[in-house]
Amino acid sequence: MPDLKEAHRMALQSARSFNEKEASRFIYPMDKENIFPPDLPLTLARYGLLGLRSPKKYGGWNLDATGVVLVIEELARVSPAIADFLLSINASTGVLSLFGSEDLLSRYLPSVIRGEKIPAYALTEPLAGSDLASIRTRAEKTSGGYRLTGAKRLITLAGAADFVITLVVTDPNAEKPSRGMSLLVCEEFHTGRLIKTLGLRGLALGWITFQKSQVPSKNLLGKENEGFKHIMQSLDGGRIETAALSVGLAQGALEMAVGYAKSRRQFGKPLAEHQGIRFMIAEMQTKIDAARALVLEAARLKDQGEPYARLASAAKLFASEVGLECASAALQIHGGVGYTEDFPIERFFRDAKAIQLFEGTSEIQKMVISRHVLGD
C-alpha cells in the first residue's frame, strides 16, 4: 500500500462507510432483479463518491489516479456492480473534465456530482466494439450544430441516463476514419431495448439510438474531428480503474473463502486446517498482492506524468485474470453451496468474467502491450 495522502484517506473512509452502511440494500435488487436503483446516485453523492476525478470548483475531489483506484477497489470488495457504476460515472466526468469547455463543465459536472443527473458514455456499436474506428453513427453539420443518426449498443446506464457523451462521425470523407470523429454531449436520444447479462447486473445496460437528434455546437467536447484521439487519451486511465475493480473483486472473494473455510468443518476439523485449502488461499493472496502492486504502479506513473499506457494494459490484463481465478477458487472452497444463490460467491464469479471483456478485452490488452514491447 502506498503512503496515503489525507485526501486518499478521506475518500477511502467514505467508500468504507458506504460499504458498511448502504451497499447491502442495493445488492439484491441490482443482481437478482436486474433493477437499477434510482437512489443509488444520490446515496453515493452523500458520501462524496461521484466526483472523484472532478475539479474541486464543481464539488469534486480532484483525486489523483492512486486515490481513485483505492476507492474503486474498496467498493468492488463488496459489490463489483456498484464499483462498475462508479467506473461509468468516472468515464463520463473524466472525459468532460479533460476536454469540456467551461460552459460544459458548469452545466453538467455539478449535477452529476450531486447525483441529480446520470451520464452514459456511448462508444460501442453493433459493428464497432474493440474496433472503435469502425463506428457509423453520423453527425451531420447544421447551422446551429449537429444532427445525429445511428445506434449504440451495450451501453452502461443507457436506461437511466439523462444525457449521453458519444463518439460520432463528423467527417465521413476523412483520409482515415479515426481522423473524422468527434465527441458530443447529447440530451436528445432514445433508449432502446435493455439487455440482460450474466453478471454486473442492475446497471441499465442497453441500446441508445439517435433519430436525427439535435446537438448544439457548444456541446462539442474538445476539437472537431479529434474525438478518437481524445478517447484514446482517456482509455488508459480507465483501464487502471477497471484493474482496480478486479483487485477489489478478488479481495472480496478471498475474504468469503477465508470466512467459509474457518467456519465449515469436514473430516473432523475446519476446512482451513486442510493443507489443500490452505494452499489455495495462499495462491489467491499472492496473486492479489501482485495484481494490486501492478495497479498501484500504473497509477503512480500516471500521477507522476510518466508514460503508463503499457502498464495500464498489463494491469487490466493481469488483474482481470486474477479476479476470475480467485472467484473460481473461492467458489471451489465453498463446494456445492457455492454454486447456489444462498452464498454471494456465485455473484462474484459471474461478475468476474465481465471484467475481461470491457475497457478492451484481454486480447486487446495483449496487442497494446506487445506494440510497446516491440516498438511498433
CSV table of C-alpha atoms in Angstrom, one decimal:
chain,number,residue,atom,x,y,z
A,1,MET,CA,0.0,0.0,0.0
A,2,PRO,CA,1.4,3.4,-0.9
A,3,ASP,CA,1.8,6.3,1.6
A,4,LEU,CA,-1.7,7.8,1.7
A,5,LYS,CA,-2.4,11.5,1.3
A,6,GLU,CA,-5.1,13.0,3.5
A,7,ALA,CA,-7.4,13.2,0.5
A,8,HIS,CA,-6.8,9.5,-0.1
A,9,ARG,CA,-7.7,8.6,3.5
A,10,MET,CA,-10.8,10.7,3.5
A,11,ALA,CA,-12.1,9.2,0.2
A,12,LEU,CA,-11.2,5.7,1.2
A,13,GLN,CA,-13.1,6.1,4.5
A,14,SER,CA,-16.1,7.4,2.6
A,15,ALA,CA,-16.1,4.3,0.5
A,16,ARG,CA,-15.8,2.0,3.6
A,17,SER,CA,-18.6,3.9,5.3
A,18,PHE,CA,-20.8,3.4,2.2
A,19,ASN,CA,-20.0,-0.3,2.2
A,20,GLU,CA,-20.8,-0.7,5.9
A,21,LYS,CA,-24.0,1.3,5.9
A,22,GLU,CA,-25.5,1.3,2.5
A,23,ALA,CA,-24.2,-1.2,0.0
A,24,SER,CA,-26.3,-4.2,1.2
A,25,ARG,CA,-29.6,-2.6,0.4
A,26,PHE,CA,-28.6,-2.2,-3.3
A,27,ILE,CA,-27.0,-5.5,-4.0
A,28,TYR,CA,-30.2,-7.7,-4.1
A,29,PRO,CA,-32.3,-5.6,-6.4
A,30,MET,CA,-29.4,-5.0,-8.7
A,31,ASP,CA,-28.3,-8.6,-9.1
A,32,LYS,CA,-31.4,-10.7,-8.5
A,33,GLU,CA,-34.0,-8.3,-10.1
A,34,ASN,CA,-31.7,-6.6,-12.6
A,35,ILE,CA,-33.1,-3.2,-11.4
A,36,PHE,CA,-31.1,0.0,-11.4
A,37,PRO,CA,-31.8,1.6,-8.0
A,38,PRO,CA,-32.8,5.2,-8.7
A,39,ASP,CA,-31.5,6.3,-5.3
A,40,LEU,CA,-28.0,4.8,-5.8
A,41,PRO,CA,-26.5,8.0,-7.4
A,42,LEU,CA,-27.9,10.3,-4.6
A,43,THR,CA,-26.7,7.9,-1.9
A,44,LEU,CA,-23.2,7.7,-3.4
A,45,ALA,CA,-23.3,11.5,-3.7
A,46,ARG,CA,-24.0,11.9,0.0
A,47,TYR,CA,-20.7,10.1,0.6
A,48,GLY,CA,-18.9,12.3,-1.9
A,49,LEU,CA,-18.1,9.4,-4.2
A,50,LEU,CA,-19.3,10.8,-7.6
A,51,GLY,CA,-16.7,13.5,-8.1
A,52,LEU,CA,-13.5,11.6,-7.5
A,53,ARG,CA,-11.8,12.9,-10.7
A,54,SER,CA,-13.6,16.2,-11.0
A,55,PRO,CA,-12.2,19.6,-10.2
A,56,LYS,CA,-13.0,20.9,-6.7
A,57,LYS,CA,-14.6,24.1,-8.0
A,58,TYR,CA,-17.5,21.9,-9.2
A,59,GLY,CA,-17.8,19.9,-6.0
A,60,GLY,CA,-15.3,17.1,-6.8
A,61,TRP,CA,-12.3,15.6,-5.0
A,62,ASN,CA,-9.8,16.2,-7.8
A,63,LEU,CA,-8.2,12.9,-6.7
A,64,ASP,CA,-5.1,11.5,-8.5
A,65,ALA,CA,-5.2,8.1,-10.0
A,66,THR,CA,-3.9,6.4,-6.9
A,67,GLY,CA,-6.8,7.8,-4.8
A,68,VAL,CA,-9.4,6.8,-7.4
A,69,VAL,CA,-8.1,3.1,-7.6
A,70,LEU,CA,-8.1,2.8,-3.8
A,71,VAL,CA,-11.8,3.8,-3.7
A,72,ILE,CA,-12.8,1.6,-6.6
A,73,GLU,CA,-11.1,-1.4,-5.0
A,74,GLU,CA,-12.8,-0.9,-1.7
A,75,LEU,CA,-16.3,-0.6,-3.3
A,76,ALA,CA,-15.7,-3.7,-5.5
A,77,ARG,CA,-14.7,-5.7,-2.4
A,78,VAL,CA,-18.4,-5.7,-1.5
A,79,SER,CA,-20.2,-5.0,-4.8
A,80,PRO,CA,-18.4,-5.1,-8.1
A,81,ALA,CA,-21.6,-3.8,-9.8
A,82,ILE,CA,-21.7,-0.7,-7.7
A,83,ALA,CA,-18.0,-0.2,-8.4
A,84,ASP,CA,-18.7,-0.6,-12.1
A,85,PHE,CA,-21.4,2.1,-11.8
A,86,LEU,CA,-18.7,4.4,-10.4
A,87,LEU,CA,-16.4,3.4,-13.2
A,88,SER,CA,-19.0,4.5,-15.7
A,89,ILE,CA,-19.5,7.8,-14.0
A,90,ASN,CA,-15.8,8.3,-13.8
A,91,ALA,CA,-15.5,7.7,-17.6
A,92,SER,CA,-18.0,10.4,-18.3
A,93,THR,CA,-16.8,13.0,-15.8
A,94,GLY,CA,-13.2,12.2,-16.7
A,95,VAL,CA,-13.6,13.0,-20.4
A,96,LEU,CA,-15.7,16.0,-19.5
A,97,SER,CA,-13.0,17.4,-17.2
A,98,LEU,CA,-10.3,16.7,-19.8
A,99,PHE,CA,-11.9,18.2,-22.9
A,100,GLY,CA,-15.0,20.2,-21.8
A,101,SER,CA,-15.4,23.9,-22.1
A,102,GLU,CA,-16.1,26.0,-19.0
A,103,ASP,CA,-19.7,26.1,-20.2
A,104,LEU,CA,-20.0,22.4,-20.5
A,105,LEU,CA,-18.3,21.8,-17.1
A,106,SER,CA,-20.6,24.2,-15.3
A,107,ARG,CA,-23.7,22.8,-17.0
A,108,TYR,CA,-23.1,19.1,-16.4
A,109,LEU,CA,-20.5,18.3,-13.7
A,110,PRO,CA,-22.2,19.7,-10.6
A,111,SER,CA,-25.4,17.9,-11.2
A,112,VAL,CA,-23.6,14.6,-11.8
A,113,ILE,CA,-21.5,15.0,-8.7
A,114,ARG,CA,-24.7,15.7,-6.6
A,115,GLY,CA,-26.3,12.6,-8.1
A,116,GLU,CA,-29.1,14.5,-9.8
A,117,LYS,CA,-28.2,13.6,-13.4
A,118,ILE,CA,-26.7,10.4,-14.8
A,119,PRO,CA,-24.5,10.4,-17.9
A,120,ALA,CA,-24.0,7.5,-20.2
A,121,TYR,CA,-20.7,7.0,-22.1
A,122,ALA,CA,-21.8,5.7,-25.5
A,123,LEU,CA,-19.0,4.3,-27.7
A,124,THR,CA,-19.8,0.7,-28.7
A,125,GLU,CA,-22.0,0.0,-31.7
A,126,PRO,CA,-23.3,-3.2,-33.3
A,127,LEU,CA,-20.3,-3.2,-35.8
A,128,ALA,CA,-17.8,-1.4,-33.6
A,129,GLY,CA,-16.7,-2.9,-30.3
A,130,SER,CA,-12.9,-3.2,-29.9
A,131,ASP,CA,-12.5,-1.5,-33.3
A,132,LEU,CA,-13.8,1.9,-32.5
A,133,ALA,CA,-12.6,3.3,-35.8
A,134,SER,CA,-15.5,1.4,-37.4
A,135,ILE,CA,-18.3,3.4,-35.7
A,136,ARG,CA,-21.1,4.5,-38.1
A,137,THR,CA,-23.2,6.9,-36.0
A,138,ARG,CA,-23.2,10.1,-38.1
A,139,ALA,CA,-23.3,13.7,-37.1
A,140,GLU,CA,-24.4,16.0,-39.9
A,141,LYS,CA,-23.5,19.6,-39.6
A,142,THR,CA,-26.4,22.1,-39.3
A,143,SER,CA,-26.5,25.8,-38.9
A,144,GLY,CA,-26.6,25.6,-35.2
A,145,GLY,CA,-24.7,22.4,-34.5
A,146,TYR,CA,-25.1,18.7,-35.5
A,147,ARG,CA,-27.9,16.2,-36.3
A,148,LEU,CA,-27.1,12.7,-35.1
A,149,THR,CA,-28.3,9.5,-36.6
A,150,GLY,CA,-27.3,6.0,-35.5
A,151,ALA,CA,-27.3,3.5,-32.7
A,152,LYS,CA,-25.1,2.5,-29.8
A,153,ARG,CA,-25.2,-1.0,-28.1
A,154,LEU,CA,-24.1,-2.4,-24.8
A,155,ILE,CA,-24.1,1.0,-23.1
A,156,THR,CA,-23.9,1.0,-19.4
A,157,LEU,CA,-26.7,3.2,-17.8
A,158,ALA,CA,-28.5,3.5,-21.2
A,159,GLY,CA,-31.8,3.0,-19.4
A,160,ALA,CA,-31.1,5.5,-16.7
A,161,ALA,CA,-29.1,8.3,-18.4
A,162,ASP,CA,-30.2,12.0,-18.6
A,163,PHE,CA,-27.5,12.8,-21.2
A,164,VAL,CA,-25.0,10.9,-23.4
A,165,ILE,CA,-21.4,11.5,-24.2
A,166,THR,CA,-20.9,9.8,-27.6
A,167,LEU,CA,-18.4,9.3,-30.3
A,168,VAL,CA,-19.7,10.1,-33.8
A,169,VAL,CA,-18.5,10.5,-37.4
A,170,THR,CA,-18.4,14.2,-38.3
A,171,ASP,CA,-16.2,13.9,-41.5
A,172,PRO,CA,-17.0,10.7,-43.4
A,173,ASN,CA,-14.5,11.8,-46.1
A,174,ALA,CA,-11.5,11.9,-43.8
A,175,GLU,CA,-8.3,10.2,-45.0
A,176,LYS,CA,-8.6,7.8,-42.1
A,177,PRO,CA,-11.8,7.1,-40.3
A,178,SER,CA,-10.3,7.9,-36.9
A,179,ARG,CA,-9.5,11.4,-38.1
A,180,GLY,CA,-13.1,12.2,-38.8
A,181,MET,CA,-14.7,11.6,-35.5
A,182,SER,CA,-15.9,13.9,-32.7
A,183,LEU,CA,-17.1,13.7,-29.1
A,184,LEU,CA,-20.5,15.3,-28.4
A,185,VAL,CA,-22.7,15.7,-25.4
A,186,CYS,CA,-26.3,14.9,-26.4
A,187,GLU,CA,-29.5,15.3,-24.4
A,188,GLU,CA,-31.8,14.2,-27.3
A,189,PHE,CA,-31.7,10.4,-27.6
A,190,HIS,CA,-33.9,7.3,-27.3
A,191,THR,CA,-33.4,4.4,-25.0
A,192,GLY,CA,-33.8,1.1,-26.9
A,193,ARG,CA,-34.0,-2.4,-25.5
A,194,LEU,CA,-32.3,-3.1,-22.2
A,195,ILE,CA,-30.0,-6.1,-22.2
A,196,LYS,CA,-29.8,-8.9,-19.6
A,197,THR,CA,-26.3,-10.0,-18.6
A,198,LEU,CA,-24.7,-12.9,-16.8
A,199,GLY,CA,-23.1,-10.6,-14.2
A,200,LEU,CA,-22.7,-7.0,-13.3
A,201,ARG,CA,-26.4,-6.6,-13.3
A,202,GLY,CA,-28.7,-3.7,-12.4
A,203,LEU,CA,-26.8,-1.1,-14.5
A,204,ALA,CA,-29.5,-0.5,-17.1
A,205,LEU,CA,-27.3,-1.8,-19.9
A,206,GLY,CA,-28.9,-1.4,-23.3
A,207,TRP,CA,-29.2,0.4,-26.6
A,208,ILE,CA,-29.2,4.1,-27.3
A,209,THR,CA,-30.4,5.4,-30.6
A,210,PHE,CA,-30.2,8.8,-32.3
A,211,GLN,CA,-33.0,9.7,-34.7
A,212,LYS,CA,-31.9,13.0,-36.2
A,213,SER,CA,-31.1,14.1,-32.7
A,214,GLN,CA,-30.1,17.8,-32.4
A,215,VAL,CA,-26.9,18.8,-30.6
A,216,PRO,CA,-25.8,22.4,-30.4
A,217,SER,CA,-22.3,23.4,-31.4
A,218,LYS,CA,-21.4,24.3,-27.8
A,219,ASN,CA,-21.8,20.6,-26.8
A,220,LEU,CA,-18.7,19.6,-28.8
A,221,LEU,CA,-16.0,18.1,-26.5
A,222,GLY,CA,-12.5,19.1,-27.4
A,223,LYS,CA,-11.8,19.7,-31.1
A,224,GLU,CA,-13.9,18.7,-34.0
A,225,ASN,CA,-12.7,15.5,-35.8
A,226,GLU,CA,-10.3,14.8,-32.9
A,227,GLY,CA,-12.7,12.8,-30.8
A,228,PHE,CA,-11.0,9.4,-31.5
A,229,LYS,CA,-7.7,10.9,-30.2
A,230,HIS,CA,-9.4,12.2,-27.2
A,231,ILE,CA,-10.9,8.8,-26.4
A,232,MET,CA,-7.5,7.1,-26.7
A,233,GLN,CA,-6.1,9.6,-24.3
A,234,SER,CA,-8.7,8.7,-21.7
A,235,LEU,CA,-8.9,5.0,-22.2
A,236,ASP,CA,-5.6,4.2,-20.4
A,237,GLY,CA,-6.8,5.8,-17.1
A,238,GLY,CA,-10.0,3.8,-17.4
A,239,ARG,CA,-8.0,0.5,-17.7
A,240,ILE,CA,-6.2,1.2,-14.4
A,241,GLU,CA,-9.6,1.8,-12.7
A,242,THR,CA,-11.0,-1.4,-14.2
A,243,ALA,CA,-8.0,-3.3,-13.0
A,244,ALA,CA,-8.6,-1.9,-9.5
A,245,LEU,CA,-12.2,-3.2,-9.7
A,246,SER,CA,-10.8,-6.7,-10.4
A,247,VAL,CA,-8.5,-6.5,-7.5
A,248,GLY,CA,-11.3,-5.5,-5.2
A,249,LEU,CA,-13.5,-8.4,-6.5
A,250,ALA,CA,-10.6,-10.8,-5.9
A,251,GLN,CA,-10.1,-9.5,-2.4
A,252,GLY,CA,-13.8,-9.9,-1.6
A,253,ALA,CA,-13.8,-13.4,-2.9
A,254,LEU,CA,-10.7,-14.3,-0.8
A,255,GLU,CA,-12.4,-12.9,2.3
A,256,MET,CA,-15.5,-15.0,1.6
A,257,ALA,CA,-13.3,-18.1,1.1
A,258,VAL,CA,-11.4,-17.5,4.4
A,259,GLY,CA,-14.6,-17.0,6.3
A,260,TYR,CA,-16.2,-20.1,5.0
A,261,ALA,CA,-13.1,-22.2,5.4
A,262,LYS,CA,-12.8,-21.3,9.1
A,263,SER,CA,-16.5,-22.0,9.8
A,264,ARG,CA,-17.1,-25.1,7.8
A,265,ARG,CA,-16.0,-28.5,9.3
A,266,GLN,CA,-15.2,-31.6,7.2
A,267,PHE,CA,-13.5,-34.8,8.3
A,268,GLY,CA,-13.5,-33.6,11.9
A,269,LYS,CA,-11.8,-30.2,11.5
A,270,PRO,CA,-12.3,-26.8,9.9
A,271,LEU,CA,-11.6,-26.6,6.1
A,272,ALA,CA,-9.0,-24.1,6.9
A,273,GLU,CA,-6.9,-26.8,8.6
A,274,HIS,CA,-6.7,-28.9,5.4
A,275,GLN,CA,-3.5,-28.3,3.5
A,276,GLY,CA,-5.1,-28.3,0.1
A,277,ILE,CA,-7.4,-25.4,1.2
A,278,ARG,CA,-4.5,-23.5,2.8
A,279,PHE,CA,-2.5,-23.7,-0.4
A,280,MET,CA,-5.4,-22.4,-2.5
A,281,ILE,CA,-5.8,-19.4,-0.1
A,282,ALA,CA,-2.0,-18.8,-0.2
A,283,GLU,CA,-2.1,-18.7,-4.0
A,284,MET,CA,-5.1,-16.4,-4.1
A,285,GLN,CA,-3.4,-13.9,-1.7
A,286,THR,CA,-0.2,-13.9,-3.6
A,287,LYS,CA,-1.9,-13.2,-6.9
A,288,ILE,CA,-4.0,-10.4,-5.4
A,289,ASP,CA,-0.8,-8.8,-3.9
A,290,ALA,CA,0.8,-9.0,-7.4
A,291,ALA,CA,-2.2,-7.5,-9.1
A,292,ARG,CA,-2.6,-4.7,-6.6
A,293,ALA,CA,1.1,-3.8,-6.9
A,294,LEU,CA,0.8,-3.6,-10.7
A,295,VAL,CA,-2.3,-1.4,-10.5
A,296,LEU,CA,-0.7,0.9,-8.0
A,297,GLU,CA,2.5,1.2,-10.0
A,298,ALA,CA,0.4,2.1,-13.1
A,299,ALA,CA,-1.4,4.7,-11.1
A,300,ARG,CA,1.8,6.1,-9.7
A,301,LEU,CA,3.3,6.5,-13.2
A,302,LYS,CA,0.1,8.3,-14.3
A,303,ASP,CA,0.2,10.6,-11.3
A,304,GLN,CA,3.8,11.5,-12.0
A,305,GLY,CA,3.2,12.3,-15.6
A,306,GLU,CA,5.3,9.4,-16.9
A,307,PRO,CA,4.3,7.0,-19.7
A,308,TYR,CA,1.9,4.5,-18.3
A,309,ALA,CA,-0.1,3.0,-21.2
A,310,ARG,CA,1.7,-0.3,-21.3
A,311,LEU,CA,1.5,-0.8,-17.6
A,312,ALA,CA,-2.2,0.2,-17.6
A,313,SER,CA,-2.9,-2.6,-20.1
A,314,ALA,CA,-0.8,-5.0,-18.2
A,315,ALA,CA,-2.6,-4.2,-15.0
A,316,LYS,CA,-6.0,-4.6,-16.7
A,317,LEU,CA,-5.0,-7.9,-18.3
A,318,PHE,CA,-3.4,-9.5,-15.2
A,319,ALA,CA,-5.9,-8.2,-12.6
A,320,SER,CA,-8.9,-9.3,-14.6
A,321,GLU,CA,-7.5,-12.8,-14.9
A,322,VAL,CA,-6.7,-12.8,-11.1
A,323,GLY,CA,-10.3,-11.7,-10.4
A,324,LEU,CA,-11.7,-14.6,-12.3
A,325,GLU,CA,-9.2,-17.1,-10.9
A,326,CYS,CA,-9.8,-16.0,-7.3
A,327,ALA,CA,-13.6,-16.0,-7.7
A,328,SER,CA,-13.4,-19.6,-9.1
A,329,ALA,CA,-11.1,-20.8,-6.3
A,330,ALA,CA,-13.3,-19.2,-3.7
A,331,LEU,CA,-16.4,-20.9,-5.2
A,332,GLN,CA,-14.5,-24.2,-5.2
A,333,ILE,CA,-13.7,-23.8,-1.5
A,334,HIS,CA,-17.4,-23.3,-0.8
A,335,GLY,CA,-18.1,-26.6,-2.5
A,336,GLY,CA,-21.7,-27.3,-3.7
A,337,VAL,CA,-23.3,-24.5,-1.7
A,338,GLY,CA,-21.1,-22.0,-3.6
A,339,TYR,CA,-22.9,-22.8,-6.7
A,340,THR,CA,-26.2,-21.8,-5.2
A,341,GLU,CA,-27.7,-18.3,-4.7
A,342,ASP,CA,-27.5,-18.8,-0.9
A,343,PHE,CA,-24.0,-17.6,-0.9
A,344,PRO,CA,-22.7,-14.4,-2.6
A,345,ILE,CA,-19.6,-16.0,-4.1
A,346,GLU,CA,-21.7,-17.1,-7.1
A,347,ARG,CA,-22.4,-13.4,-7.8
A,348,PHE,CA,-18.7,-12.6,-7.7
A,349,PHE,CA,-17.9,-15.5,-10.0
A,350,ARG,CA,-20.4,-14.2,-12.6
A,351,ASP,CA,-19.2,-10.6,-12.2
A,352,ALA,CA,-15.6,-11.5,-12.7
A,353,LYS,CA,-15.9,-12.7,-16.3
A,354,ALA,CA,-17.4,-9.4,-17.5
A,355,ILE,CA,-14.3,-7.5,-16.5
A,356,GLN,CA,-12.2,-9.4,-19.0
A,357,LEU,CA,-14.5,-8.1,-21.8
A,358,PHE,CA,-14.9,-4.3,-21.2
A,359,GLU,CA,-12.4,-1.5,-21.4
A,360,GLY,CA,-10.6,-3.5,-24.0
A,361,THR,CA,-10.7,-7.4,-24.0
A,362,SER,CA,-7.8,-9.4,-22.7
A,363,GLU,CA,-6.7,-9.9,-26.4
A,364,ILE,CA,-6.7,-6.1,-27.0
A,365,GLN,CA,-4.5,-5.6,-23.9
A,366,LYS,CA,-2.1,-8.1,-25.3
A,367,MET,CA,-1.9,-6.3,-28.6
A,368,VAL,CA,-1.3,-3.0,-26.8
A,369,ILE,CA,1.4,-4.5,-24.6
A,370,SER,CA,3.2,-6.2,-27.5
A,371,ARG,CA,3.2,-3.0,-29.5
A,372,HIS,CA,5.0,-1.2,-26.7
A,373,VAL,CA,7.5,-4.0,-26.1
A,374,LEU,CA,8.2,-4.4,-29.9
A,375,GLY,CA,8.3,-0.7,-30.5
A,376,ASP,CA,5.7,-0.8,-33.3
